[in-house]
Coordinates of C-alpha atoms and ligand atoms in Angstrom, one line a residue:
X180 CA 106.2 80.5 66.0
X181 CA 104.1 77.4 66.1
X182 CA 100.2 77.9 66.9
X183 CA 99.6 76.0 69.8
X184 CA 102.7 76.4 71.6
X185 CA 102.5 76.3 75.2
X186 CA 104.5 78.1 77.9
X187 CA 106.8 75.6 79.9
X188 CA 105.3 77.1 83.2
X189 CA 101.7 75.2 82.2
X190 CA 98.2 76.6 81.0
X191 CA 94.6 78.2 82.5
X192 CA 92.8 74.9 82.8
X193 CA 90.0 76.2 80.4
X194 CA 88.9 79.6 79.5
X195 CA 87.5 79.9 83.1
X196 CA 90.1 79.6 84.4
X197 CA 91.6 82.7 82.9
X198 CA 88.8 85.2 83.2
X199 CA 88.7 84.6 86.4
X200 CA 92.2 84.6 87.0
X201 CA 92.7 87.8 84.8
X202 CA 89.7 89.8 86.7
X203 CA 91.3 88.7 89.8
X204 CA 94.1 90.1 88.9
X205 CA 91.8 93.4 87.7
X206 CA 89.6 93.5 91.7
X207 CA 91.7 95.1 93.6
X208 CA 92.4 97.3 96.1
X209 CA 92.0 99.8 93.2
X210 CA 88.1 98.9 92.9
X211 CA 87.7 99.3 96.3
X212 CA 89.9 101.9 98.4
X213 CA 91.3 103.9 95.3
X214 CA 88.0 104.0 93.4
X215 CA 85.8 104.5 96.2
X216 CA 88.1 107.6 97.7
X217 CA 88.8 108.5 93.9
X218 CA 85.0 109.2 93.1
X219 CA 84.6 110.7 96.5
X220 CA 86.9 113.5 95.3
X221 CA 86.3 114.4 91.6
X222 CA 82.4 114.6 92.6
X223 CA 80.6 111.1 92.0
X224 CA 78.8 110.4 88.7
X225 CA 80.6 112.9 86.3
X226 CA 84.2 111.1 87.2
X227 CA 82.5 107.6 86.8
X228 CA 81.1 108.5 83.4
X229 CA 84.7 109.6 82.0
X230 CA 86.1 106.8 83.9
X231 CA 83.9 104.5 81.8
X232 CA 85.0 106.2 79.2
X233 CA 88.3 106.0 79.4
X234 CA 88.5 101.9 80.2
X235 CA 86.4 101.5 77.0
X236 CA 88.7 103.6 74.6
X237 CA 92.0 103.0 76.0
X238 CA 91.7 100.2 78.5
X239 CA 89.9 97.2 76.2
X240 CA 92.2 98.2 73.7
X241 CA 95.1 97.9 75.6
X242 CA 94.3 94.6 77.5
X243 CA 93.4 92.9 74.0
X244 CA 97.0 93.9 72.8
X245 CA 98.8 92.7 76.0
X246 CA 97.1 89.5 76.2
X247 CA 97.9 88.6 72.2
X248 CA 101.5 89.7 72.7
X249 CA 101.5 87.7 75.7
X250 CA 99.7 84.9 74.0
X251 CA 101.7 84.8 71.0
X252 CA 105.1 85.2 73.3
X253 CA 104.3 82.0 75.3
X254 CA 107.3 83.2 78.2
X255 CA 107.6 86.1 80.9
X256 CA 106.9 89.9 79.2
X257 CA 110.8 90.4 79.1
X258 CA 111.7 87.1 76.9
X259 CA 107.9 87.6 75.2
X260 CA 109.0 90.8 74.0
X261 CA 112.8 89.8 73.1
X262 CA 111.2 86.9 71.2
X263 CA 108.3 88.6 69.3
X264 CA 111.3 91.4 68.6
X265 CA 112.9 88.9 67.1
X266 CA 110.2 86.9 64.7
X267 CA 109.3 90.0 63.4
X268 CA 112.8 91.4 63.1
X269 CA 112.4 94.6 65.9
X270 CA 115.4 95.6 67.9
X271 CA 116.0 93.8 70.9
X272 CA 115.7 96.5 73.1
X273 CA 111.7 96.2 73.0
X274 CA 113.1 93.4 75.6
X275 CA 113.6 96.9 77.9
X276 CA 109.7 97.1 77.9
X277 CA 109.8 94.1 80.0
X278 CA 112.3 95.3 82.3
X279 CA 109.9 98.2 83.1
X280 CA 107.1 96.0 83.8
X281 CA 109.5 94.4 86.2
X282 CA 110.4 97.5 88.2
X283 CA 107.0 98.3 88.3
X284 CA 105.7 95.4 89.4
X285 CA 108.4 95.8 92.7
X286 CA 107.0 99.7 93.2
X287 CA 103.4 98.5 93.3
X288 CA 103.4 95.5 95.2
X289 CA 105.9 97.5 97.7
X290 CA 103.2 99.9 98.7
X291 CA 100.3 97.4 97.7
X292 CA 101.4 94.9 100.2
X293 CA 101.4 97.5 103.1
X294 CA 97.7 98.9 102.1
X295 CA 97.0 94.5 102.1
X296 CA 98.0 94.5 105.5
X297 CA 95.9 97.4 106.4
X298 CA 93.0 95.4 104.9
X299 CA 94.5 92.6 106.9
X300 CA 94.7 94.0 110.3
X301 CA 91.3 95.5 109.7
X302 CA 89.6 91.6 109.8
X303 CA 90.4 90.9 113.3
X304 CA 89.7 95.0 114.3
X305 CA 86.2 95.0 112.8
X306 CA 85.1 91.9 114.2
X307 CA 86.4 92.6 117.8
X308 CA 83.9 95.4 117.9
X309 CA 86.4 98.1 117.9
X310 CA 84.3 100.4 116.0
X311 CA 81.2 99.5 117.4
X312 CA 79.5 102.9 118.8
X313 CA 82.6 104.6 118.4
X314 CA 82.4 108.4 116.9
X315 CA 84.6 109.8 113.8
X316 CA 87.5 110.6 116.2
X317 CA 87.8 107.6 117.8
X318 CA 87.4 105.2 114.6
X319 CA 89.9 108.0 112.9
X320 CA 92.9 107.2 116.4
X321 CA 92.4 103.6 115.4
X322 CA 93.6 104.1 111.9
X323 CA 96.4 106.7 113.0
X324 CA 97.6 104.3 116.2
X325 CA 98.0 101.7 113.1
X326 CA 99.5 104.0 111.0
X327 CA 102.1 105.0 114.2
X328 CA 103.2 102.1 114.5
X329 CA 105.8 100.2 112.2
X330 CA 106.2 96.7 113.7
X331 CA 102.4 96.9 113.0
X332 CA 102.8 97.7 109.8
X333 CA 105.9 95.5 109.3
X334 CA 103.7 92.6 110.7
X335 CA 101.0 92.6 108.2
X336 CA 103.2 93.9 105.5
X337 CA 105.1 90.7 106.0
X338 CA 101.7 87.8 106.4
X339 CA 100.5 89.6 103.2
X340 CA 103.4 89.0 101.4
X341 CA 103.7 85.3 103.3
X342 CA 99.7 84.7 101.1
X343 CA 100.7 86.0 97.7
X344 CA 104.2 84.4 97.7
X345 CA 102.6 80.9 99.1
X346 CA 100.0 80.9 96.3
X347 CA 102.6 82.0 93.7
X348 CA 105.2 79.3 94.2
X349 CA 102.8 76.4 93.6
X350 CA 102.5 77.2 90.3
X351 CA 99.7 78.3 87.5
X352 CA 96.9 75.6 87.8
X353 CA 97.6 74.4 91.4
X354 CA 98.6 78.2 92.9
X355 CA 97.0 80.9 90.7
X356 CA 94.1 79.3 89.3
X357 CA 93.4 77.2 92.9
X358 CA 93.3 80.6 94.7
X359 CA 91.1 82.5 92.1
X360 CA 88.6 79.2 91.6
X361 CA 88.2 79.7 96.0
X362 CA 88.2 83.7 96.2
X363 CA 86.7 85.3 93.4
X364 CA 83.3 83.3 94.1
X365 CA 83.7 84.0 97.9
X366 CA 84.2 87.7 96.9
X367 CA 81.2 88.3 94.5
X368 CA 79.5 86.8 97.3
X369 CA 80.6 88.6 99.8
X370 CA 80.1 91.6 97.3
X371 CA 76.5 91.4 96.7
X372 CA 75.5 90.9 100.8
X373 CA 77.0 94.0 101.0
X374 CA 75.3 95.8 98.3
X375 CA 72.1 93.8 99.7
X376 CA 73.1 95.9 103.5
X377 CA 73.7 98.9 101.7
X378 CA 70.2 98.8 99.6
X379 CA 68.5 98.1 102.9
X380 CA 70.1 101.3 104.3
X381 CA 68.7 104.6 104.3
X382 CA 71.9 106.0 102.3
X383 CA 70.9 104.3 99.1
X384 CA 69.0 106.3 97.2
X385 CA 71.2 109.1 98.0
X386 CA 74.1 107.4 96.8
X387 CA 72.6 106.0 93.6
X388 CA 71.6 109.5 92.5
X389 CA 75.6 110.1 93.9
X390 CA 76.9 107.7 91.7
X391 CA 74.4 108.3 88.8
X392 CA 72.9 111.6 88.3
X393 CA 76.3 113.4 86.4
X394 CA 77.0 116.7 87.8
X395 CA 79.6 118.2 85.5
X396 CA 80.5 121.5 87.4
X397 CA 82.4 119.2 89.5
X398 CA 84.7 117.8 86.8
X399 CA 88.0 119.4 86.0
X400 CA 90.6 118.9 84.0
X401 CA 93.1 117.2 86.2
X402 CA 90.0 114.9 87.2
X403 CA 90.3 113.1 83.5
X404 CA 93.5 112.5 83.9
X405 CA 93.0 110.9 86.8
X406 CA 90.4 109.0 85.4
X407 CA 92.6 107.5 82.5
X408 CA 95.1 106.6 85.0
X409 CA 92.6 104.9 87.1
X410 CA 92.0 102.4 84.2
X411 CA 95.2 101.6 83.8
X412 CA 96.0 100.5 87.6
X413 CA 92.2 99.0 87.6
X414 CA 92.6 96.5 84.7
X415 CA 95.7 96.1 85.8
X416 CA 97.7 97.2 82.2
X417 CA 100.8 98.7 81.8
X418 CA 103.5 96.4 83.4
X419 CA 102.7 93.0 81.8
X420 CA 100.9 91.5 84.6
X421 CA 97.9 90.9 82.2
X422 CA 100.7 89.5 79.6
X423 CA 101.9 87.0 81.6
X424 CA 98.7 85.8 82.3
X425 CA 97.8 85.7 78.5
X426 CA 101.1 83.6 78.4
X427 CA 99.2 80.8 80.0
X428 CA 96.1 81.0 77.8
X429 CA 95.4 77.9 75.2
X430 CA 95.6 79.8 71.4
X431 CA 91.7 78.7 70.8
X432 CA 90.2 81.1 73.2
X433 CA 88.9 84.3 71.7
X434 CA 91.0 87.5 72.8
X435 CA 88.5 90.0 72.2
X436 CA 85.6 88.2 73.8
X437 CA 87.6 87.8 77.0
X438 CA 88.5 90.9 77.1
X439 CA 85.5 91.9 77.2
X440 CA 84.3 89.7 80.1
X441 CA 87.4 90.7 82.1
X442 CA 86.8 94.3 81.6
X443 CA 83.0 94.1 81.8
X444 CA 83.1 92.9 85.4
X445 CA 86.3 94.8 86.6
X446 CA 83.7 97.8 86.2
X447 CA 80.7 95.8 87.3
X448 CA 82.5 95.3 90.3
X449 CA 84.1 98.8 90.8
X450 CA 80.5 100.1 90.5
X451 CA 78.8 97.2 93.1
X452 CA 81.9 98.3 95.6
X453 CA 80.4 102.1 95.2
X454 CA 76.9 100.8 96.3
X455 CA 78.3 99.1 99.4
X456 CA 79.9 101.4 100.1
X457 CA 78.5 104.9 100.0
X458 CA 75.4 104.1 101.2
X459 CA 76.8 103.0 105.0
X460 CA 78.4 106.7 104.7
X461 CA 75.5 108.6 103.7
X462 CA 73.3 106.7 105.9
X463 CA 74.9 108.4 108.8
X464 CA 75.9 111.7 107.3
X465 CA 79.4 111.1 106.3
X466 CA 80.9 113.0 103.9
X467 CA 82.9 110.8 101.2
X468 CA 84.7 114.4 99.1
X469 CA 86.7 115.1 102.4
X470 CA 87.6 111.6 103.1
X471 CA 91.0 111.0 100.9
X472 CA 93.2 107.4 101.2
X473 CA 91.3 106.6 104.4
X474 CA 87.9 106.7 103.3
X475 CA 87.4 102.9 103.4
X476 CA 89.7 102.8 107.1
X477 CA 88.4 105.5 108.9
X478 CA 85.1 106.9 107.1
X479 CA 83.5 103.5 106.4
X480 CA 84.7 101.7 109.9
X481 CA 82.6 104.9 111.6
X482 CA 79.8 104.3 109.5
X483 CA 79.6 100.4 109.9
X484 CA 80.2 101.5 113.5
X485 CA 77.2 103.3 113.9
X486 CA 74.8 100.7 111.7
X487 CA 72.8 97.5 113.0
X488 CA 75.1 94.5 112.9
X489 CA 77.6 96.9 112.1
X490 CA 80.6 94.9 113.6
X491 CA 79.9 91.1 111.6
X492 CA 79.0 93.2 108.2
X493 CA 82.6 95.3 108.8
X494 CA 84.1 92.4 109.2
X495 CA 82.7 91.0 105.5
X496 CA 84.1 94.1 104.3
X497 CA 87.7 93.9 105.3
X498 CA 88.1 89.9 104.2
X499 CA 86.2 90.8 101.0
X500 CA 88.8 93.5 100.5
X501 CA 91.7 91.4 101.5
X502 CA 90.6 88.8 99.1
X503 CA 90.5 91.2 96.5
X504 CA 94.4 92.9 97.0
X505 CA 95.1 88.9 97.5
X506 CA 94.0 87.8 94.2
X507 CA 95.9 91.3 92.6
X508 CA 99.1 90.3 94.2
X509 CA 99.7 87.6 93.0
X510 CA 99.4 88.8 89.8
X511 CA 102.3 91.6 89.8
X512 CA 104.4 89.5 91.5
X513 CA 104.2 86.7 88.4
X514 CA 106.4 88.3 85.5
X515 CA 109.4 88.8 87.6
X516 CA 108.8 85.0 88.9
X517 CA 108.5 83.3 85.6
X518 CA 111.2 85.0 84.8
X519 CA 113.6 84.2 87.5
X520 CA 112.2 80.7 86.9
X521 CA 113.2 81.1 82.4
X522 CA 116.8 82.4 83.2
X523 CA 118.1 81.4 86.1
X524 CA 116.3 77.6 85.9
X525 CA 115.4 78.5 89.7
X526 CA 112.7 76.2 91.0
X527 CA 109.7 78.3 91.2
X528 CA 109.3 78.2 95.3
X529 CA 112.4 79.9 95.4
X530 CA 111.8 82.6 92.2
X531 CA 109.0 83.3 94.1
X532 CA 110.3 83.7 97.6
X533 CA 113.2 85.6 96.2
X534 CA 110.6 88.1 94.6
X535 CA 108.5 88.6 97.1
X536 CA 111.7 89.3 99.9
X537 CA 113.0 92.0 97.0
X538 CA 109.1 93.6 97.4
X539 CA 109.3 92.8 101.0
X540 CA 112.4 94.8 101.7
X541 CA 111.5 97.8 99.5
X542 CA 107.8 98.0 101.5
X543 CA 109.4 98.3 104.3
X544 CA 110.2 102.1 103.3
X545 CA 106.6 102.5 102.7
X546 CA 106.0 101.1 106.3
X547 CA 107.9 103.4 107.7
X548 CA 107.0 106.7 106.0
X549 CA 104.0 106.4 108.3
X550 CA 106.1 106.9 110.9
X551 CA 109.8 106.7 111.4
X552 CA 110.7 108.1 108.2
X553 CA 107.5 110.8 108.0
X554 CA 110.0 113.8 107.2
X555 CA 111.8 112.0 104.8
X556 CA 110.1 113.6 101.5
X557 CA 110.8 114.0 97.8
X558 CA 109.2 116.9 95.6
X559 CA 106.3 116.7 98.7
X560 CA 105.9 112.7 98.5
X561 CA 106.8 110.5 101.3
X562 CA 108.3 106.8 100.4
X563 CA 105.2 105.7 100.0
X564 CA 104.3 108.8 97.6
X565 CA 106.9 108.3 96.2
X566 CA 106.7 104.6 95.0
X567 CA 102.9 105.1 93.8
X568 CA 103.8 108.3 91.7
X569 CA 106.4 106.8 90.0
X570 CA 105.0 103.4 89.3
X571 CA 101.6 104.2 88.8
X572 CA 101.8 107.8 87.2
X573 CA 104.8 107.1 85.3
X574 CA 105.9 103.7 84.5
X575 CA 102.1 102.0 83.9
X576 CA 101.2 105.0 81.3
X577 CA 105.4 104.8 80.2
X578 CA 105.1 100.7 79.6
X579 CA 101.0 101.2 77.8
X580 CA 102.7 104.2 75.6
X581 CA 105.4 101.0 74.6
X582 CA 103.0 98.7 74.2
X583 CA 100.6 100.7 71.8
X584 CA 103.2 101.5 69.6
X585 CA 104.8 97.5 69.6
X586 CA 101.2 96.4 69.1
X587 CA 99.8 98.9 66.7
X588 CA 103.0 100.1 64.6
X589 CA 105.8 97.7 64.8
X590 CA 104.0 94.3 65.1
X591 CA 102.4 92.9 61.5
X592 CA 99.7 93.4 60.6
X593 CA 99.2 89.4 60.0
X594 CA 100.6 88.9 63.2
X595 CA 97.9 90.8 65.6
X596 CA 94.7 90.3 62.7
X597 CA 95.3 86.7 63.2
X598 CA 95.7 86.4 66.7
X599 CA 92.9 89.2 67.7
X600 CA 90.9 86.4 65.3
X601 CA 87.8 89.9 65.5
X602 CA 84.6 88.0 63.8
X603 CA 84.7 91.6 61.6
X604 CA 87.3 93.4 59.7
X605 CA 85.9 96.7 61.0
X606 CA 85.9 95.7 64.3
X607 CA 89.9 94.9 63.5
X608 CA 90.3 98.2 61.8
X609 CA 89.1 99.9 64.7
X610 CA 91.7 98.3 67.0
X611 CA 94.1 99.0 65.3
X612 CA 93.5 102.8 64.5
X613 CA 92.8 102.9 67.7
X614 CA 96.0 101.6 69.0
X615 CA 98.3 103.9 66.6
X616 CA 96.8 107.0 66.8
X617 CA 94.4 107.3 70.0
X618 CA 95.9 105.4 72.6
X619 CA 99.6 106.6 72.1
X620 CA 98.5 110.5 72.2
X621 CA 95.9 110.0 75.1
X622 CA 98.8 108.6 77.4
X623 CA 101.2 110.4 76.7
X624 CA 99.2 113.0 77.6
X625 CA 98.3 112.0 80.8
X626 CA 102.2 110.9 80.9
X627 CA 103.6 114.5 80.8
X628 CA 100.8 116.1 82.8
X629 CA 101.5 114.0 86.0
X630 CA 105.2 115.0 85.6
X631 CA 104.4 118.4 84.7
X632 CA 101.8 118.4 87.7
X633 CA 104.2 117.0 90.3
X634 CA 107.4 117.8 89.1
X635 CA 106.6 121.6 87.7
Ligands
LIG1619 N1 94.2 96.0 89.3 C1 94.5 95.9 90.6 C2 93.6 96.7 91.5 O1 92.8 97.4 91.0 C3 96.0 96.2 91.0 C4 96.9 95.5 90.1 C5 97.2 94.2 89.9 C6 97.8 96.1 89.2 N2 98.1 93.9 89.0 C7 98.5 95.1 88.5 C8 97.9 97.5 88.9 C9 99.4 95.5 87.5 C10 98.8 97.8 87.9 C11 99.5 96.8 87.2 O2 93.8 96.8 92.7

């Protein structure tokens, strides 16, 4: 394969371009909701320690080895893969690990796109006051009213969906890099006037010492492994979103120093969001190790509710998040897209449109296991449940597992030391051992005890 090939979908217009794109794609809803509620629940600092641990053995690792397989494939991760299979002479059916980033990509975005809409009904809520002086109980009807109801749901479901497909079908450089080059700034904005409310409330030295002073007793097993599954969803590995986006990037930029940057302020971020957020619930005595899923909806929207200015800084809050799940979105939704648009010759509006409908149709089960269908429940998981255990407990570890062994076993060693292009041969060395012998037994791991947990 030529160096220098380009992908017939376009390029990242520099290197910029691409970080920012790719830790767009990494801010999400999982920095936010997932983390904050996360940390709230496996007891603060300890979990954020093995957290960082985990996205710097197994999570830098495996984002350098799906951007250079993306990279090197130039196409969507199902031809990538079929193509690199066949330069290097690998059976065809590492084409299969594409397919799984495909399903996956539908699970997520099902049930992403409803928490989106959440975030999205949530703009309009905050800044109307609704929370305003209101107690727990009243903030907490809110959240369940919304919950209740599924043409609610369905509604925002659906303009969420509406955003990420619009931004999607006008391509790499004037969709996905236009949207990142607006959002990303407007959310690190947004970002640090929060942190700056949350450091002028009286909840923050409580929640630094929350998110910093390690307090191991409250670590458990099952907390690590929900940890390394963390930093899979957060840097967004495991289903070739990350690969398609390496697709796009010119073969001079640096894979391991990207990777770097991408990761570096994926965590930054994850840890700013724990600053604005905690310290609004410890400023008023809320308790974030009770709060679960709702802990941004219903916990926060009390504690905003109950601070100076409360309504305008809740309202930051919500479009911050939604730019965040925005900027994600559109990032699962692009490997089934370029796809539609390399096999089928479909213009991309429509490969995009006829993606996002597919995700559309499938969220609305997740819409409705809110309400309508409640009782309908598998192994204990509603629709919802459902969709996020086996997309993000199974298939994101399932497709990283495939993706370790590609990169570190079947792939030449020519092939990744010279598109890695590491400034040292140990720091090469250390990739790759790392990807053949760490990674694959760490996931799997994890792998088999969330079936084991949820399944036994
Ligand atoms: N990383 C995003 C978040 O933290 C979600 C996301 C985007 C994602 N693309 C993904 C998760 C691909 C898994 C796979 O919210």
């Amino acid at each position: 394969m030529a160096v220098g090939k380009k992908s017939i979908h376009g390029e990242w217009s520099s290197r910029w371009a691409f970080i920012m794109a790719a830790t767009g794609s990494a801010v999400g809803l999982g920095n936010i909701w997932r983390f904050s509620y996360m940390v709230g629940e496996h007891g603060g600092a300890a979990f954020i320690l093995v957290y960082l641990l985990c996205i710097a053995v197994v999570g830098v690792p495996v984002m350098m080895s799906e951007i250079m397989l993306g990279r090197r494939g130039r196409m969507s991760p199902i031809n990538t893969m079929q193509s690199l299979a066949e330069e290097i002479g690998a059976r065809r059916a590492w084409r299969m690990l594409g397919w799984v980033g495909v399903i996956a990509g539908f699970l997520i975005l099902s049930f992403y796109s409803v928490v989106g809409g959440w975030s999205l009904a949530y703009v309009p809520l905050s800044a109307s006051g609704a929370f305003a002086g209101a107690d727990a109980d009243a903030v907490s009807e809110t959240f369940e009213g919304l919950l209740a109801s599924p043409g609610l749901l369905v509604l925002w479901h659906t303009v969420f969906l509406a955003f990420t497909v619009f931004v999607v079908s006008r391509g790499v450089e004037g969709g996905l890099e236009k949207a990142v080059r607006i959002l990303m700034p407007a959310l690190v904005a947004l970002l640090l006037v929060m942190v700056g409310y949350g450091m002028a409330s009286e909840g923050f030295a409580e929640s630094v010492s929350f998110l910093f002073a390690p307090d191991f007793s409250a670590m458990r097993m099952e907390s690590v492994l929900v940890a390394l599954g963390q930093a899979f969803f957060t840097l967004s590995l495991g289903m070739g979103a990350i690969m398609v986006y390496g697709s796009y990037l010119s073969s001079r930029s640096s894979v391991p120093g990207n990777t770097g940057l991408i990761a570096g302020a994926d965590t930054l971020i994850a840890v700013l969001a724990g600053l604005a957020v905690f310290p609004v619930l410890f400023a008023v005595g809320l308790d974030p190790e009770e709060a679960g899923p709702g802990l941004v909806f219903v916990t926060l929207s009390a504690g905003f509710g109950q601070m100076p200015a409360g309504a305008l800084f809740g309202t930051l809050f919500f479009v911050l998040l939604s730019f965040a799940a925005w900027t994600s979105a559109i990032s699962i939704i692009e490997p089934a897209t370029a796809y539609l648009v390399e096999n089928r010759d479909w213009s991309r509006g429509v490969a995009a449109v006829a993606v996002g409908a597919a995700a559309w149709l499938l969220g609305i089960g997740s819409a409705l296991s809110f309400n309508l269908w409640a009782d309908w429940q598998v192994a204990g998981m509603t629709f919802m449940g459902l969709m996020e255990f086996v997309s993000t407990t199974v298939l994101l570890p399932l497709g990283g597992l495939f993706i370790a062994v590609f990169a570190g076993w079947i792939l030449p060693r020519r092939i990744s030391q010279q598109e890695l292009a590491f400034g040292s041969e140990v720091s090469y060395l250390v990739w790759r051992l790392v990807m053949r012998y760490f990674v694959p037994v760490a996931v799997a791991v994890i792998l088999v005890y969330g079936l084991v947990d949820v399944l036994g």
